[in-house]
Amino acid sequence: MVFYECVLSIKNHAEFWRLTDLMKAVSHEVVKNGGIVRGIHNHGIREAPHRFKAKFADNLGRRYYEKVRFVSVYMDCNPQTRMDVERVITADEMVLRQTHLRARSLLDDACELSPKKNPFLRQVMEEQAAQKQEKEEEEVVSIF
């Protein structure tokens, strides 16, 4: 299982029940395929970095959006499930953009075997080197 973060940009005038239905559909797709949804965070309505364009204009004629709602979904699933979730999200007309990121967790750092990439392993190796250095200095002092 891979830990993913899915960042959604949703139209700012989306009704609460439509957002709920979308999150339920995403969660059901993940759980149905053996994954786990760790959390869903609503970051609120914010200024977009640039104007977002919807595929089609809505019933009021709005197609361009300066403000959008950002929502993050954190999930553990396999890559095939992520693609299924992507299809579910793409089918919803309220979603303007979606970005799937492979999120990093503390566990990823702890499982890394290379000392260059693992800060915990690097710290232990530095402590061992310092202890070894102290023992060598004590031996040199005891000789004299």
XYZ file of C-alpha atoms in Angstrom:
144
model
C 0.000 0.000 0.000
C 1.196 3.464 -0.891
C 0.310 6.580 1.097
C -1.279 9.156 -1.244
C -2.545 12.692 -0.799
C -5.182 13.809 -3.275
C -5.635 17.592 -3.459
C -8.912 18.645 -5.061
C -9.846 22.094 -6.336
C -13.640 22.347 -6.261
C -15.991 25.108 -7.381
C -16.556 27.551 -4.554
C -20.361 27.447 -4.825
C -20.646 23.631 -4.514
C -23.457 22.542 -2.194
C -22.585 20.694 0.988
C -24.478 17.549 -0.029
C -22.563 17.351 -3.327
C -19.230 17.593 -1.499
C -20.385 14.894 0.906
C -21.470 12.617 -1.939
C -18.110 13.076 -3.677
C -16.136 12.253 -0.521
C -18.351 9.213 0.131
C -17.823 7.963 -3.431
C -14.036 8.383 -3.124
C -13.990 6.679 0.285
C -16.144 3.773 -0.903
C -13.889 3.241 -3.919
C -10.780 3.125 -1.715
C -12.310 0.803 0.900
C -13.906 -1.445 -1.731
C -10.454 -2.146 -3.177
C -8.826 -2.849 0.203
C -7.417 0.588 0.969
C -7.735 2.904 3.962
C -8.830 6.543 4.024
C -6.705 8.228 6.701
C -8.443 11.573 6.601
C -10.230 14.277 4.666
C -9.345 17.919 5.256
C -11.316 20.891 3.964
C -8.911 23.812 3.548
C -11.750 26.196 2.776
C -12.369 28.661 -0.023
C -9.201 30.480 -1.064
C -7.877 32.643 -3.858
C -6.622 30.499 -6.692
C -3.036 31.100 -7.839
C -4.518 31.849 -11.256
C -7.920 31.691 -12.874
C -9.296 28.109 -13.044
C -11.417 27.095 -16.004
C -14.190 24.495 -15.786
C -14.788 22.087 -18.673
C -18.325 23.413 -19.135
C -20.172 26.487 -17.945
C -22.691 25.902 -15.156
C -26.385 26.842 -15.328
C -25.567 30.456 -14.358
C -22.944 30.783 -17.098
C -19.906 30.670 -14.794
C -16.889 28.992 -16.355
C -13.897 30.786 -14.814
C -13.177 30.759 -11.082
C -10.925 33.093 -9.110
C -11.809 31.476 -5.758
C -11.935 27.717 -5.250
C -12.407 25.278 -2.377
C -9.372 23.112 -1.628
C -9.889 19.637 -0.120
C -7.213 17.038 0.703
C -7.902 13.316 0.935
C -5.241 11.149 2.586
C -5.401 7.445 1.720
C -3.417 4.216 1.704
C -4.119 2.232 -1.452
C -2.466 0.505 -4.375
C -1.793 2.363 -7.674
C -4.725 0.714 -9.472
C -7.131 1.939 -6.783
C -5.669 5.436 -7.120
C -6.499 5.382 -10.830
C -10.054 4.200 -10.016
C -10.409 7.080 -7.537
C -9.126 9.452 -10.209
C -11.914 8.278 -12.546
C -14.555 8.851 -9.856
C -13.255 12.359 -9.217
C -13.009 13.215 -12.928
C -16.656 12.235 -13.418
C -17.805 14.901 -10.936
C -18.502 18.239 -12.621
C -17.792 20.250 -9.453
C -14.081 19.308 -9.457
C -11.919 21.770 -11.366
C -8.481 20.224 -10.723
C -7.066 17.184 -8.973
C -3.528 16.356 -7.976
C -2.368 13.024 -6.584
C 0.838 13.093 -4.585
C 2.739 10.305 -2.950
C 2.766 11.683 0.564
C 5.797 11.211 2.791
C 5.372 10.011 6.341
C 7.745 9.516 9.265
C 7.540 5.768 8.690
C 9.012 6.192 5.190
C 12.090 7.852 6.706
C 12.455 5.174 9.391
C 12.326 2.319 6.839
C 14.999 3.785 4.553
C 18.271 1.814 4.765
C 20.611 4.438 3.320
C 22.137 6.754 5.960
C 22.087 9.586 3.424
C 18.280 9.471 3.253
C 17.403 8.221 6.755
C 17.902 10.929 9.424
C 17.404 8.438 12.291
C 20.052 6.035 11.001
C 22.399 8.952 10.337
C 21.998 10.177 13.933
C 22.748 6.711 15.371
C 25.820 6.335 13.161
C 27.090 9.782 14.229
C 26.604 8.876 17.907
C 28.478 5.599 17.417
C 31.322 7.419 15.659
C 31.487 9.951 18.510
C 31.617 7.148 21.121
C 34.347 5.391 19.153
C 36.309 8.655 18.978
C 35.996 9.122 22.767
C 37.228 5.556 23.445
C 40.259 6.084 21.192
C 41.085 9.344 22.986
C 40.805 7.593 26.381
C 43.167 4.856 25.195
C 45.695 7.453 24.018
C 45.508 9.285 27.354
C 45.860 6.027 29.336
C 49.039 5.097 27.414
C 50.793 8.264 28.586
